[in-house]
Amino acid sequence: MKRKIIKSLSMAGMFLACHAVVFGQTSSDSGSPPRVYTKGIAQLFGCDSHNDILGLITPGTALAVGQADAGNPESDVVRISGWTMEGASSVIYEAPDLRIKLATLSRVPGSCLTIDGSQTDPYGNKWQRVTISGRVEKGGVVADVRTVWRQASKLYAAKCSRCHGLHHPSQFTANQWPGILQTMAKNAGLQEEQKALIEKYLQTHARYEISDDARVQAQKQIKAASCVSG
């Protein structure tokens, strides 16, 4: 019975169940590892060597904090989880259907990579759920992501309202915002780090791509599945 209910979850339900953290919903499970969030674009260093740069993490990305390394007190041992598409594995996204970039990688040693699962989207693209282990500088992260979003909101209001009325983040979907911001960034003269911060803020606070009716139905399905599993 449990298997049938879980299998019947719609794509909308899976969206809500798997990616609630993006929209500010955090787990209350006391057994979960503590999280920190990148303040801006942050370098991801290797899990084996602090001198080995694996890539760049986008602003506001959630990182699970691991056990402290006494040999490197200035950095946090972290894990970042997301999805990579076959043929474009250098980019980690929030989800196959939610093109919010979490990180762009130059290389990842096998010792720092875990493949947690895979799936094929409706367009035939193959995706892998991955977890990357590494390190980030302590000065580049904060414990409360709202700190990041407040800074981003102020910057967005200051830079992107000169030529027109300010678009509300929920006016567009997460997948629409990068293209829209690309034009706005040129007119506003945004620097790379500023653009990355504003883009992540807008995507994270964008409107859902599913209808309200579908979201309500999905929540009912998730609740039913939770009752069965309990």
Short mmCIF file of C-alpha atoms in Angstrom, two decimals:
data_model
loop_
_atom_site.label_atom_id
_atom_site.label_comp_id
_atom_site.label_asym_id
_atom_site.label_seq_id
_atom_site.Cartn_x
_atom_site.Cartn_y
_atom_site.Cartn_z
CA MET A 1 0.00 0.00 0.00
CA LYS A 2 2.81 2.37 0.94
CA ARG A 3 4.55 1.75 -2.37
CA LYS A 4 1.40 2.52 -4.35
CA ILE A 5 0.84 5.81 -2.55
CA ILE A 6 4.41 6.98 -3.01
CA LYS A 7 4.37 5.95 -6.66
CA SER A 8 1.20 7.97 -7.21
CA LEU A 9 2.78 11.22 -6.02
CA SER A 10 2.57 13.79 -8.79
CA MET A 11 5.57 15.76 -10.06
CA ALA A 12 4.16 18.66 -8.07
CA GLY A 13 4.19 16.57 -4.93
CA MET A 14 7.76 15.49 -5.48
CA PHE A 15 8.72 19.12 -6.08
CA LEU A 16 7.31 20.13 -2.71
CA ALA A 17 8.62 17.12 -0.83
CA CYS A 18 12.18 17.26 -2.10
CA HIS A 19 12.86 20.96 -2.52
CA ALA A 20 11.03 22.70 0.32
CA VAL A 21 14.30 24.08 1.68
CA VAL A 22 14.64 26.31 -1.38
CA PHE A 23 11.53 28.22 -0.41
CA GLY A 24 12.52 28.71 3.20
CA GLN A 25 10.97 25.60 4.75
CA THR A 26 13.53 23.87 6.94
CA SER A 27 13.42 20.51 8.61
CA SER A 28 12.81 20.37 12.36
CA ASP A 29 14.57 17.01 12.63
CA SER A 30 17.08 17.43 15.44
CA GLY A 31 19.14 14.62 13.92
CA SER A 32 19.91 16.64 10.78
CA PRO A 33 23.42 18.08 10.47
CA PRO A 34 23.75 21.84 11.06
CA ARG A 35 23.63 24.01 7.96
CA VAL A 36 25.41 27.15 6.86
CA TYR A 37 24.75 29.31 3.81
CA THR A 38 27.15 31.03 1.43
CA LYS A 39 27.08 34.84 1.69
CA GLY A 40 28.29 35.33 -1.86
CA ILE A 41 30.17 33.35 -4.48
CA ALA A 42 32.34 30.98 -2.45
CA GLN A 43 35.22 28.74 -3.44
CA LEU A 44 34.73 25.04 -2.77
CA PHE A 45 38.00 23.42 -1.75
CA GLY A 46 38.75 19.71 -1.96
CA CYS A 47 37.88 17.27 0.79
CA ASP A 48 41.46 15.97 0.82
CA SER A 49 43.42 19.18 0.26
CA HIS A 50 42.57 22.78 1.12
CA ASN A 51 44.75 23.90 -1.79
CA ASP A 52 42.65 22.00 -4.32
CA ILE A 53 39.83 24.22 -5.66
CA LEU A 54 36.91 22.18 -6.98
CA GLY A 55 34.72 25.05 -8.13
CA LEU A 56 32.47 27.92 -7.09
CA ILE A 57 29.31 27.83 -4.98
CA THR A 58 26.51 30.31 -5.66
CA PRO A 59 25.22 32.70 -2.96
CA GLY A 60 22.63 31.43 -0.50
CA THR A 61 23.43 27.75 -1.08
CA ALA A 62 22.76 25.44 1.87
CA LEU A 63 25.74 23.41 3.04
CA ALA A 64 25.61 20.58 5.57
CA VAL A 65 28.42 21.04 8.08
CA GLY A 66 30.55 18.03 8.97
CA GLN A 67 32.98 17.35 11.78
CA ALA A 68 35.46 20.16 12.44
CA ASP A 69 39.01 19.74 11.18
CA ALA A 70 41.51 20.78 13.86
CA GLY A 71 44.18 21.17 11.20
CA ASN A 72 42.12 23.78 9.33
CA PRO A 73 40.34 26.00 11.89
CA GLU A 74 39.60 28.69 9.29
CA SER A 75 37.42 26.44 7.15
CA ASP A 76 34.28 24.33 7.52
CA VAL A 77 34.03 20.76 6.29
CA VAL A 78 30.80 20.73 4.28
CA ARG A 79 28.62 18.71 1.91
CA ILE A 80 26.58 20.11 -0.95
CA SER A 81 23.83 18.02 -2.54
CA GLY A 82 22.00 18.55 -5.81
CA TRP A 83 21.48 17.24 -9.33
CA THR A 84 23.75 17.09 -12.37
CA MET A 85 22.64 16.38 -15.94
CA GLU A 86 24.41 13.80 -18.07
CA GLY A 87 26.73 15.61 -20.45
CA ALA A 88 26.83 18.74 -18.27
CA SER A 89 28.00 17.36 -14.95
CA SER A 90 30.02 20.45 -14.07
CA VAL A 91 26.89 22.27 -12.90
CA ILE A 92 24.94 21.24 -9.80
CA TYR A 93 21.27 22.26 -9.83
CA GLU A 94 18.67 22.31 -7.07
CA ALA A 95 16.50 19.85 -9.01
CA PRO A 96 16.02 18.50 -12.55
CA ASP A 97 12.92 20.68 -12.97
CA LEU A 98 14.27 23.64 -11.01
CA ARG A 99 17.30 25.19 -12.70
CA ILE A 100 18.68 26.97 -9.69
CA LYS A 101 22.47 26.64 -9.82
CA LEU A 102 24.09 25.57 -6.58
CA ALA A 103 27.66 25.24 -7.82
CA THR A 104 29.83 25.13 -10.92
CA LEU A 105 32.67 22.62 -10.70
CA SER A 106 36.00 22.44 -12.50
CA ARG A 107 36.81 18.96 -11.24
CA VAL A 108 35.77 16.56 -8.50
CA PRO A 109 38.01 13.75 -7.21
CA GLY A 110 36.21 10.45 -6.76
CA SER A 111 36.93 10.57 -3.04
CA CYS A 112 34.83 13.75 -2.73
CA LEU A 113 31.85 12.55 -4.79
CA THR A 114 28.90 10.37 -3.83
CA ILE A 115 26.13 9.41 -6.28
CA ASP A 116 22.88 9.08 -4.35
CA GLY A 117 20.49 8.18 -7.16
CA SER A 118 19.36 8.91 -10.71
CA GLN A 119 16.28 9.65 -12.77
CA THR A 120 15.20 10.55 -16.30
CA ASP A 121 13.12 13.68 -16.84
CA PRO A 122 10.10 13.91 -19.20
CA TYR A 123 12.41 15.12 -21.99
CA GLY A 124 14.66 12.08 -21.80
CA ASN A 125 17.54 13.80 -20.02
CA LYS A 126 19.33 11.66 -17.45
CA TRP A 127 20.07 13.18 -14.05
CA GLN A 128 22.14 12.07 -11.08
CA ARG A 129 21.61 13.07 -7.48
CA VAL A 130 25.09 13.83 -6.12
CA THR A 131 26.73 14.92 -2.90
CA ILE A 132 30.07 16.71 -3.01
CA SER A 133 32.28 16.87 0.09
CA GLY A 134 34.72 19.72 0.52
CA ARG A 135 35.63 22.80 2.52
CA VAL A 136 34.65 26.46 2.53
CA GLU A 137 36.16 29.43 4.33
CA LYS A 138 34.30 30.21 7.57
CA GLY A 139 34.19 33.89 6.69
CA GLY A 140 32.18 33.16 3.56
CA VAL A 141 29.18 31.54 5.25
CA VAL A 142 26.43 32.47 7.71
CA ALA A 143 24.10 30.43 9.89
CA ASP A 144 20.91 32.24 8.84
CA VAL A 145 20.08 32.42 5.13
CA ARG A 146 17.76 35.36 5.78
CA THR A 147 20.88 37.47 6.23
CA VAL A 148 21.82 36.69 2.62
CA TRP A 149 18.35 37.40 1.26
CA ARG A 150 18.08 40.75 3.07
CA GLN A 151 21.31 41.90 1.48
CA ALA A 152 20.17 40.64 -1.92
CA SER A 153 16.78 42.34 -1.62
CA LYS A 154 18.37 45.71 -0.82
CA LEU A 155 20.82 45.39 -3.69
CA TYR A 156 18.05 44.39 -6.10
CA ALA A 157 15.92 47.38 -5.09
CA ALA A 158 18.86 49.77 -5.41
CA LYS A 159 20.19 48.52 -8.74
CA CYS A 160 17.21 47.27 -10.70
CA SER A 161 14.56 49.96 -10.31
CA ARG A 162 16.26 52.77 -12.24
CA CYS A 163 14.76 52.00 -15.65
CA HIS A 164 11.36 50.58 -14.65
CA GLY A 165 9.22 49.56 -11.72
CA LEU A 166 10.75 46.80 -9.65
CA HIS A 167 9.56 43.32 -10.63
CA HIS A 168 8.39 41.30 -7.64
CA PRO A 169 10.35 38.02 -7.34
CA SER A 170 7.12 36.01 -7.64
CA GLN A 171 6.26 37.69 -10.95
CA PHE A 172 8.31 35.03 -12.76
CA THR A 173 9.32 31.42 -12.18
CA ALA A 174 12.75 30.28 -11.05
CA ASN A 175 13.52 29.03 -14.55
CA GLN A 176 12.50 32.32 -16.17
CA TRP A 177 14.51 34.68 -13.98
CA PRO A 178 18.06 34.05 -15.33
CA GLY A 179 17.10 35.12 -18.85
CA ILE A 180 15.19 38.15 -17.63
CA LEU A 181 17.97 39.23 -15.29
CA GLN A 182 20.57 38.92 -18.04
CA THR A 183 19.14 41.97 -19.81
CA MET A 184 18.51 43.84 -16.58
CA ALA A 185 22.10 43.23 -15.43
CA LYS A 186 23.51 45.04 -18.46
CA ASN A 187 21.33 48.08 -17.93
CA ALA A 188 22.04 48.15 -14.19
CA GLY A 189 25.77 47.61 -14.60
CA LEU A 190 25.82 44.67 -12.20
CA GLN A 191 29.13 43.08 -11.34
CA GLU A 192 29.40 39.29 -11.50
CA GLU A 193 29.06 38.78 -7.74
CA GLN A 194 26.11 41.18 -7.54
CA LYS A 195 24.34 39.46 -10.42
CA ALA A 196 24.87 36.04 -8.85
CA LEU A 197 23.45 37.19 -5.52
CA ILE A 198 20.39 38.85 -7.05
CA GLU A 199 19.73 35.93 -9.39
CA LYS A 200 19.77 33.39 -6.57
CA TYR A 201 17.50 35.61 -4.48
CA LEU A 202 14.98 36.03 -7.29
CA GLN A 203 14.98 32.33 -8.17
CA THR A 204 14.60 31.27 -4.57
CA HIS A 205 11.66 33.62 -4.05
CA ALA A 206 10.09 33.05 -7.47
CA ARG A 207 6.58 31.74 -7.93
CA TYR A 208 5.89 28.04 -8.07
CA GLU A 209 5.57 26.53 -11.51
CA ILE A 210 2.66 24.41 -10.38
CA SER A 211 -0.90 25.62 -9.85
CA ASP A 212 -2.38 26.23 -6.42
CA ASP A 213 -4.79 23.32 -6.92
CA ALA A 214 -1.93 21.00 -7.80
CA ARG A 215 0.04 22.17 -4.76
CA VAL A 216 -2.89 21.50 -2.40
CA GLN A 217 -3.40 18.05 -3.91
CA ALA A 218 0.31 17.32 -3.61
CA GLN A 219 0.33 18.30 0.06
CA LYS A 220 -2.57 15.89 0.71
CA GLN A 221 -0.67 13.09 -1.04
CA ILE A 222 2.49 13.78 0.94
CA LYS A 223 0.53 13.79 4.22
CA ALA A 224 -1.16 10.51 3.31
CA ALA A 225 2.17 8.89 2.44
CA SER A 226 3.67 10.11 5.73
CA CYS A 227 0.78 8.59 7.70
CA VAL A 228 1.25 5.23 6.01
CA SER A 229 5.01 5.24 6.53
CA GLY A 230 4.53 6.05 10.21
#
